[in-house]
Amino acid sequence: MELVVHAPRALVDGREQAVSVAVRLGRIVGLAPLGTAPPSRLVATLTDDEVLIPGLVDTHVHINEPGRTEWEGFDTATAAAAAAGVTTLIDMPLNSLPPTLNAAALATKRAAARGRCRVDVGFWGGCVPTNLADLPELFAAGVFGVKCFLQDSGVPEFPPVTTAEMRAAMRTIAEVGGLLLVHAEDPGVLHTSPTPQGRDYQAFVASRPEAAETAAVQACIEAAAITRCRTHIVHLSSAGGVALIRRAKADGVPITAETCPHYLVFDAEDIPDGSPQYKCCPPIRGRADQEALWAGLADGTIDIVVSDHSPSTAELKLLEVGDLGLAWGGIGGLQFGFAAVWAEANRRGVPLADVVRWMSTGPATLAGLDHKGRLEVGADADLVILAEAETFTVTDGMIRHRNRITPYLGRELRGVVRARWLRGTELSDDLVAGRLISHEPG
C-alpha cells in the first residue's frame, strides 16, 4: 500500500466506524477492521479527538478566471478550498470572460486552470437564449450540467432565458441525459418589487421577495414535469420554495434543490444595515425561512448544501458606503461554509454524518461523481482528518480567498482540518495537485 490511515472514528456509510483505510494508486482499495490493514510506506493514525471524513465537494463556486481574475482565480479559490477540506469543486459558467457557453469557451477556461489547482476542478456550462444549439456539444465536451438564469444575472454576457426558452433547453438536455441548474427568481415579480437602495437591509430583502422565488420555482417544476429533464434549483432561500419542492418530489417530478451556508447560519433580523458583505441574491431572509430550510434538509426535500462562493473586489462591494442597492451581490464563503454549517448543526443537535452527506456525498452524487464524497472501496482517496469539536474564530489573516470580504469574519466556527489527502497525496499549503475533471456521459 502507498498509504494506510488508521481511524478509530471514520464516517463510513453514514455512521462512525473504526477502520484502517488502505490506499493504492490514488484510490481506496481496502476498508479493514482497525489495525488490520497491510503494511504501507506511509501511515497516519488519528487521535482521540479526530474523525476521518471524505473530502468535501462544492458544486457551486464562481472562480471568474479568465476575465475577472481580480474577483477570484484558480490559485486562490482552490487554496481556500483545500484549507477547508474541500477536495473537489465545480466552477460556475459566469462571471468569467468568456462565459462557458460553448466547447471553445470551456477549452479557454480549462487552459486558464491547468497547472494551477490545489484540488480537483470541474466545470458547469451555461444556458442562454443564443446557445441552445450548442448545448449537446457542451455536454460532449465534459461539462457536468448547464445553468440558466430566469432573471438578469448581473453581467450582460450571460442573459436570462424566458420560461419558453428554458423548456426548449430542457428538451435538449433531457435527450442527452443532462442536468439543468436554475437560478430561480421571477423577473416579473422583481420588476414590480421596490427598488433596492440605501443601507436598509430589510429594504433590500423586500426588493427580492419570496414570491419571486416561489413563482420561478413553480415554473421550473411545471417544465420539469413536462419535459422530464433533471432540474436542480440553486441556492433555495425561502419557506415557500421548500414547500413547493417537497410537493414536487412527492409527485415524482425529477427535481432537486440546494441551499447555502449563509442561509442556514445568518438571518435577516440580525444582519446590520449598511453591510454589503451579507448581500446575495436571493437574499438571506428571516428566521422563519431559515427554520424551513433546516426542516427541508432534515426530511430530504433539500438535497445538498454548497457555498455559492461569489466574491468581488472591495471597490464593487462598497463596504464604506454600505449601499445595498449599488453594491455587488455575492458571498465570499468557500473556506468557511462547512465549519459554519457544522457549528450551527451541532448547536441544533444535528449529527456530523448529516452535514457530511449534505456537503460531500450529496454534491458528488448530483454531479455524477460516484468516486468522490465517500469512504468506500474504489472511491478516490480524498480524505480529511477533522478535529470536529475544535472551534476557531475567523480572522482576516487566515482568509485564502483573493478578496478577504466575508460575513464570517469574527464569527466562531467549529471543525478544524488537521490533514487532508487528494487522491492519496497529502496536501500542503503550496502543493498544486489538483486535476481538471470532466463528466463522462453514462
Coordinates of C-alpha atoms in Angstrom, one line a residue:
M1 CA 0.0 0.0 0.0
E2 CA 1.1 3.6 -0.6
L3 CA -0.9 4.9 2.4
V4 CA -2.8 3.5 5.4
V5 CA -4.9 5.7 7.6
H6 CA -5.8 4.1 11.0
A7 CA -9.0 5.8 12.1
P8 CA -10.7 4.8 15.4
R9 CA -13.5 7.1 14.1
A10 CA -14.4 7.3 10.4
L11 CA -17.7 8.2 8.7
V12 CA -18.4 5.2 6.5
D13 CA -21.9 4.6 5.1
G14 CA -23.3 7.4 7.2
R15 CA -22.1 6.1 10.6
E16 CA -18.9 6.1 12.6
Q17 CA -16.8 3.0 12.3
A18 CA -13.3 2.0 13.4
V19 CA -11.4 1.2 10.2
S20 CA -8.0 1.2 8.6
V21 CA -8.2 2.8 5.1
A22 CA -5.7 1.4 2.6
V23 CA -4.8 3.5 -0.5
R24 CA -3.1 2.5 -3.7
L25 CA -2.7 4.5 -7.0
G26 CA -4.9 7.2 -5.5
R27 CA -7.9 5.0 -4.8
I28 CA -9.3 3.4 -1.6
V29 CA -8.5 -0.3 -2.0
G30 CA -9.4 -1.5 1.4
L31 CA -11.5 -0.7 4.5
A32 CA -10.3 -3.2 7.1
P33 CA -11.0 -3.5 10.8
L34 CA -8.9 -1.0 12.7
G35 CA -5.2 -2.1 12.8
T36 CA -5.5 -5.0 10.3
A37 CA -4.5 -3.2 7.0
P38 CA -1.4 -4.4 5.2
P39 CA 2.0 -2.7 5.6
S40 CA 2.4 0.7 3.9
R41 CA 5.1 3.2 3.0
L42 CA 3.1 6.0 4.7
V43 CA 0.9 5.6 7.8
A44 CA -1.3 8.1 9.6
T45 CA -3.1 7.4 12.8
L46 CA -6.0 9.6 14.1
T47 CA -6.0 10.8 17.7
D48 CA -9.0 10.5 20.0
D49 CA -10.4 14.0 19.1
E50 CA -10.3 13.4 15.4
V51 CA -12.6 11.8 12.8
L52 CA -11.9 10.8 9.3
I53 CA -14.3 12.1 6.7
P54 CA -14.4 12.1 2.9
G55 CA -13.1 15.2 1.2
L56 CA -15.9 17.8 0.8
V57 CA -17.4 18.5 -2.6
D58 CA -18.6 22.0 -3.5
T59 CA -20.6 22.2 -6.7
H60 CA -21.4 25.9 -6.6
V61 CA -18.2 28.1 -6.9
H62 CA -17.6 31.2 -9.0
I63 CA -13.9 31.4 -9.8
N64 CA -14.3 34.1 -12.5
E65 CA -11.0 33.4 -14.3
P66 CA -10.1 34.3 -17.0
G67 CA -11.5 37.8 -17.5
R68 CA -12.3 38.8 -13.9
T69 CA -9.5 37.2 -12.1
E70 CA -9.2 40.2 -9.7
W71 CA -12.5 38.9 -8.3
E72 CA -11.3 35.3 -7.8
G73 CA -8.9 33.0 -9.6
F74 CA -7.9 29.3 -9.6
D75 CA -4.9 29.8 -7.4
T76 CA -6.7 31.5 -4.6
A77 CA -10.1 29.7 -4.8
T78 CA -8.5 26.2 -4.7
A79 CA -6.2 27.3 -1.9
A80 CA -9.3 28.3 0.1
A81 CA -11.0 25.1 -0.8
A82 CA -8.0 23.0 0.3
A83 CA -7.8 24.9 3.6
A84 CA -11.4 23.9 4.3
G85 CA -11.1 20.2 3.4
V86 CA -12.9 20.8 0.1
T87 CA -11.1 18.4 -2.3
T88 CA -13.4 18.8 -5.3
L89 CA -15.2 21.8 -6.7
I90 CA -17.2 22.6 -9.8
D91 CA -16.9 26.1 -11.3
M92 CA -19.9 28.1 -12.5
P93 CA -20.1 29.3 -16.1
L94 CA -20.2 33.0 -15.3
N95 CA -18.6 35.7 -14.4
S96 CA -15.5 34.7 -16.4
L97 CA -14.8 36.2 -19.8
P98 CA -15.8 34.4 -22.0
P99 CA -18.6 32.7 -20.1
T100 CA -18.6 28.9 -20.5
L101 CA -21.3 28.8 -23.3
N102 CA -19.7 26.5 -25.9
A103 CA -16.9 24.0 -26.2
A104 CA -14.4 26.6 -27.3
A105 CA -15.1 28.7 -24.1
L106 CA -14.8 25.6 -22.0
A107 CA -11.3 25.0 -23.5
T108 CA -10.4 28.5 -22.7
K109 CA -11.5 28.0 -19.1
R110 CA -9.6 24.8 -18.8
A111 CA -6.4 26.4 -20.2
A112 CA -6.6 29.1 -17.6
A113 CA -7.0 26.5 -14.8
R114 CA -4.4 24.0 -16.0
G115 CA -1.5 23.5 -13.6
R116 CA -2.9 26.0 -11.0
C117 CA -5.4 24.0 -9.0
R118 CA -4.8 22.7 -5.5
V119 CA -7.9 20.5 -5.6
D120 CA -9.8 18.7 -8.4
V121 CA -11.9 21.1 -10.5
G122 CA -14.7 20.5 -12.9
F123 CA -17.0 22.9 -14.9
W124 CA -20.6 23.7 -15.4
G125 CA -21.7 25.1 -18.8
G126 CA -24.2 27.9 -19.3
C127 CA -27.6 28.1 -21.0
V128 CA -28.6 31.5 -22.5
P129 CA -31.0 32.4 -25.3
T130 CA -28.4 32.3 -28.1
N131 CA -26.6 29.0 -27.3
L132 CA -29.4 26.4 -27.2
A133 CA -28.0 24.7 -30.3
D134 CA -24.6 24.4 -28.6
L135 CA -25.8 22.5 -25.6
P136 CA -25.2 19.0 -26.9
E137 CA -21.6 20.0 -27.8
L138 CA -21.0 21.4 -24.3
F139 CA -22.2 18.1 -22.7
A140 CA -20.0 16.1 -25.1
A141 CA -17.0 18.3 -24.1
G142 CA -17.4 17.3 -20.5
V143 CA -19.5 19.8 -18.5
F144 CA -21.4 18.4 -15.6
G145 CA -24.6 20.2 -16.5
V146 CA -25.7 23.7 -17.6
K147 CA -27.0 26.6 -15.7
C148 CA -29.5 29.3 -16.6
F149 CA -31.0 32.4 -15.0
L150 CA -34.7 33.3 -15.2
Q151 CA -33.8 37.0 -14.4
D152 CA -30.9 39.3 -15.0
S153 CA -27.6 37.6 -13.9
G154 CA -25.9 40.9 -13.3
V155 CA -23.5 40.5 -16.2
P156 CA -24.5 41.3 -19.8
E157 CA -22.7 38.4 -21.4
F158 CA -24.9 35.9 -19.6
P159 CA -28.5 37.0 -20.3
P160 CA -31.6 35.2 -18.8
V161 CA -33.8 32.8 -20.6
T162 CA -37.6 33.0 -20.8
T163 CA -39.7 30.2 -19.5
A164 CA -40.3 29.1 -23.1
E165 CA -36.6 29.1 -23.8
M166 CA -36.0 27.1 -20.6
R167 CA -38.4 24.5 -21.7
A168 CA -36.8 24.2 -25.1
A169 CA -33.4 23.8 -23.4
M170 CA -34.9 21.2 -21.1
R171 CA -36.0 19.1 -24.0
T172 CA -32.5 19.1 -25.5
I173 CA -30.9 18.4 -22.1
A174 CA -33.2 15.5 -21.4
E175 CA -32.3 14.0 -24.7
V176 CA -28.6 13.8 -23.7
G177 CA -29.4 12.7 -20.1
G178 CA -28.1 16.0 -18.8
L179 CA -28.8 18.2 -15.8
L180 CA -30.1 21.8 -15.8
L181 CA -29.4 24.2 -12.9
V182 CA -31.7 27.2 -12.5
H183 CA -31.3 30.4 -10.6
A184 CA -35.0 30.8 -9.8
E185 CA -36.2 34.3 -9.4
D186 CA -39.2 35.6 -11.4
P187 CA -38.4 38.8 -13.4
G188 CA -42.0 39.9 -13.4
V189 CA -42.2 39.8 -9.6
L190 CA -38.8 41.6 -9.3
H191 CA -39.9 44.3 -11.7
T192 CA -42.9 45.2 -9.6
S193 CA -41.0 45.0 -6.3
P194 CA -39.5 48.0 -4.5
T195 CA -36.2 49.2 -6.0
P196 CA -33.3 48.5 -3.6
Q197 CA -31.4 51.5 -2.4
G198 CA -29.6 52.8 0.7
R199 CA -28.3 51.0 3.7
D200 CA -31.5 49.4 5.0
Y201 CA -31.1 45.6 4.9
Q202 CA -34.8 44.9 5.2
A203 CA -35.5 47.2 2.2
F204 CA -33.1 45.1 0.2
V205 CA -34.9 41.9 1.2
A206 CA -38.2 43.5 0.2
S207 CA -36.7 44.1 -3.3
R208 CA -36.2 40.3 -3.7
P209 CA -39.4 38.9 -2.1
E210 CA -40.2 35.3 -1.5
A211 CA -42.8 35.5 -4.3
A212 CA -40.1 36.0 -6.8
E213 CA -38.5 32.7 -5.8
T214 CA -41.7 30.7 -5.5
A215 CA -43.1 31.9 -8.9
A216 CA -39.9 30.8 -10.6
V217 CA -39.6 27.5 -8.7
Q218 CA -43.2 26.7 -9.7
A219 CA -42.3 27.4 -13.4
C220 CA -39.3 25.1 -13.1
I221 CA -41.4 22.3 -11.6
E222 CA -44.0 22.5 -14.3
A223 CA -41.4 22.5 -17.0
A224 CA -39.5 19.6 -15.5
A225 CA -42.8 17.6 -15.1
I226 CA -43.5 18.0 -18.8
T227 CA -40.0 17.5 -20.2
R228 CA -38.7 15.0 -17.6
C229 CA -35.5 16.9 -17.6
R230 CA -33.4 16.6 -14.4
T231 CA -33.6 20.0 -12.9
H232 CA -31.8 21.5 -9.9
I233 CA -32.7 24.7 -8.1
V234 CA -29.7 26.5 -6.9
H235 CA -29.5 28.5 -3.6
L236 CA -33.0 27.9 -2.3
S237 CA -33.8 30.6 0.3
S238 CA -37.4 30.6 1.3
A239 CA -40.0 28.6 3.2
G240 CA -42.4 28.8 0.2
G241 CA -39.7 27.4 -2.1
V242 CA -39.1 24.5 0.3
A243 CA -42.9 23.7 0.3
L244 CA -43.0 23.6 -3.5
I245 CA -40.0 21.4 -3.9
R246 CA -41.4 19.0 -1.2
R247 CA -44.7 18.7 -3.1
A248 CA -43.0 18.3 -6.5
K249 CA -40.8 15.4 -5.2
A250 CA -43.8 13.7 -3.8
D251 CA -45.4 13.9 -7.2
G252 CA -42.4 12.3 -8.9
V253 CA -41.0 15.4 -10.6
P254 CA -37.3 15.0 -11.4
I255 CA -36.2 18.0 -9.3
T256 CA -33.5 18.6 -6.7
A257 CA -32.5 21.6 -4.7
E258 CA -29.6 23.1 -2.7
T259 CA -29.3 25.7 -0.1
C260 CA -26.2 27.5 1.2
P261 CA -24.4 28.0 4.5
H262 CA -25.2 31.7 4.7
Y263 CA -29.0 31.0 4.6
L264 CA -28.5 28.4 7.4
V265 CA -26.4 30.5 9.8
F266 CA -27.4 34.1 9.3
D267 CA -30.9 35.7 9.4
A268 CA -32.3 39.0 8.3
E269 CA -33.2 40.0 11.8
D270 CA -29.6 40.1 12.9
I271 CA -27.9 41.5 9.8
P272 CA -26.8 45.1 10.4
D273 CA -27.7 47.8 8.0
G274 CA -25.0 49.0 5.6
S275 CA -23.3 45.6 5.4
P276 CA -22.8 44.6 1.8
Q277 CA -20.7 41.6 2.8
Y278 CA -24.1 39.9 3.5
K279 CA -25.7 40.8 0.2
C280 CA -26.6 38.0 -2.2
C281 CA -29.5 37.1 -4.5
P282 CA -31.8 35.7 -3.4
P283 CA -31.3 37.4 -0.1
I284 CA -30.7 36.0 3.3
R285 CA -34.2 36.0 4.7
G286 CA -35.7 35.8 8.2
R287 CA -35.7 33.2 10.9
A288 CA -38.9 31.5 9.8
D289 CA -37.3 30.9 6.3
Q290 CA -34.2 29.6 8.0
E291 CA -36.1 27.1 10.1
A292 CA -37.9 25.9 7.0
L293 CA -34.6 25.3 5.2
W294 CA -33.3 23.3 8.2
A295 CA -36.5 21.3 8.1
G296 CA -36.1 20.7 4.4
L297 CA -32.7 19.3 4.9
A298 CA -33.9 17.1 7.7
D299 CA -36.6 15.5 5.6
G300 CA -34.7 15.3 2.3
T301 CA -36.5 18.0 0.5
I302 CA -33.3 19.9 0.1
D303 CA -30.5 17.6 -1.2
I304 CA -27.3 19.4 -0.6
V305 CA -25.5 22.4 0.9
V306 CA -22.9 24.3 -1.2
S307 CA -21.2 27.6 -0.8
D308 CA -22.2 29.7 -3.8
H309 CA -18.9 31.4 -3.3
S310 CA -19.2 34.5 -5.4
P311 CA -16.7 37.2 -4.3
S312 CA -15.8 40.5 -5.9
T313 CA -13.4 43.3 -5.2
A314 CA -13.7 45.8 -2.4
E315 CA -14.5 48.5 -4.9
L316 CA -17.5 46.7 -6.1
K317 CA -18.7 45.7 -2.6
L318 CA -18.8 49.4 -1.5
L319 CA -18.2 48.5 2.2
E320 CA -17.5 52.1 3.2
V321 CA -20.7 53.3 1.5
G322 CA -22.9 50.4 2.6
D323 CA -25.5 51.0 -0.2
L324 CA -27.2 47.6 -0.6
G325 CA -28.8 48.6 -3.9
L326 CA -25.5 49.6 -5.6
A327 CA -23.1 47.0 -4.0
W328 CA -22.2 43.8 -5.9
G329 CA -24.1 40.8 -4.6
G330 CA -22.3 37.6 -3.6
I331 CA -20.9 35.9 -0.6
G332 CA -17.3 35.0 0.0
G333 CA -17.6 31.8 1.9
L334 CA -15.8 28.8 0.2
Q335 CA -13.3 28.5 3.0
F336 CA -15.8 28.7 5.9
G337 CA -19.1 27.2 4.8
F338 CA -18.6 23.7 6.2
A339 CA -17.3 24.9 9.6
A340 CA -20.2 27.4 9.8
V341 CA -22.9 24.8 9.0
W342 CA -21.3 22.3 11.3
A343 CA -21.2 24.8 14.1
E344 CA -24.9 25.5 13.7
A345 CA -25.8 21.9 13.1
N346 CA -24.0 20.9 16.3
R347 CA -25.9 23.6 18.2
R348 CA -29.2 22.1 16.9
G349 CA -28.2 18.5 17.7
V350 CA -27.8 17.5 14.0
P351 CA -25.0 14.9 13.7
L352 CA -21.8 15.4 11.7
A353 CA -22.8 12.5 9.4
D354 CA -25.8 14.6 8.1
V355 CA -23.6 17.6 7.4
V356 CA -21.0 15.4 5.5
R357 CA -23.9 13.9 3.5
W358 CA -25.1 17.3 2.5
M359 CA -21.7 18.8 1.8
S360 CA -19.7 15.8 0.4
T361 CA -21.7 12.7 -0.7
G362 CA -24.7 14.6 -1.9
P363 CA -23.0 17.2 -4.2
A364 CA -20.8 14.4 -5.6
T365 CA -23.9 12.4 -6.4
L366 CA -25.6 15.4 -8.0
A367 CA -22.7 15.8 -10.4
G368 CA -22.4 12.1 -11.1
L369 CA -19.0 11.8 -9.3
D370 CA -19.6 8.4 -7.8
H371 CA -15.9 8.1 -6.9
K372 CA -16.0 11.2 -4.8
G373 CA -17.5 12.2 -1.5
R374 CA -17.5 8.8 0.2
L375 CA -15.2 6.4 2.1
E376 CA -15.6 3.2 0.2
V377 CA -13.5 0.8 -1.8
G378 CA -13.0 2.1 -5.4
A379 CA -13.5 5.7 -4.4
D380 CA -10.8 8.4 -4.8
A381 CA -8.7 8.6 -1.7
D382 CA -9.9 12.1 -0.9
L383 CA -9.6 12.1 2.9
V384 CA -9.8 14.7 5.6
I385 CA -8.8 14.4 9.3
L386 CA -11.2 16.7 11.2
A387 CA -11.0 17.8 14.8
E388 CA -14.7 18.0 14.9
A389 CA -15.1 19.6 18.3
E390 CA -12.4 22.2 18.0
T391 CA -13.6 25.8 17.4
F392 CA -11.9 28.8 15.8
T393 CA -12.7 32.4 15.1
V394 CA -12.3 33.7 11.6
T395 CA -9.6 36.4 11.3
D396 CA -8.5 38.4 8.3
G397 CA -5.1 36.7 8.2
M398 CA -6.4 33.2 7.7
I399 CA -8.6 34.0 4.7
R400 CA -7.3 32.4 1.5
H401 CA -9.8 33.9 -0.9
R402 CA -8.4 36.6 -3.2
N403 CA -10.7 39.2 -1.7
R404 CA -10.9 39.0 2.1
I405 CA -14.5 40.2 2.3
T406 CA -16.8 37.7 4.1
P407 CA -19.7 37.8 6.6
Y408 CA -17.9 35.1 8.6
L409 CA -15.1 37.5 9.7
G410 CA -15.1 37.4 13.6
R411 CA -17.5 34.5 13.8
E412 CA -16.7 31.4 15.9
L413 CA -16.9 28.3 13.8
R414 CA -16.5 24.6 14.5
G415 CA -14.3 21.9 13.0
V416 CA -10.6 22.2 12.2
V417 CA -9.0 20.4 9.3
R418 CA -5.7 18.9 10.5
A419 CA -4.7 16.9 7.4
R420 CA -6.2 16.2 4.0
W421 CA -5.3 14.0 1.1
L422 CA -6.3 14.3 -2.6
R423 CA -6.3 11.0 -4.4
G424 CA -3.8 9.7 -1.8
T425 CA -1.5 12.7 -1.9
E426 CA -1.3 14.7 1.3
L427 CA -1.9 18.3 0.6
S428 CA 0.3 21.1 1.9
D429 CA -0.5 24.8 1.5
D430 CA 1.8 25.2 -1.5
L431 CA 1.1 21.9 -3.3
V432 CA -0.6 22.1 -6.7
A433 CA -2.0 18.6 -7.0
G434 CA -5.5 19.1 -8.5
R435 CA -6.7 17.7 -11.8
L436 CA -9.2 19.1 -14.2
I437 CA -12.1 16.6 -14.2
S438 CA -14.8 16.1 -16.8
H439 CA -18.3 14.5 -16.8
E440 CA -18.3 11.2 -18.7
P441 CA -21.8 10.5 -20.2
G442 CA -23.2 7.2 -19.0

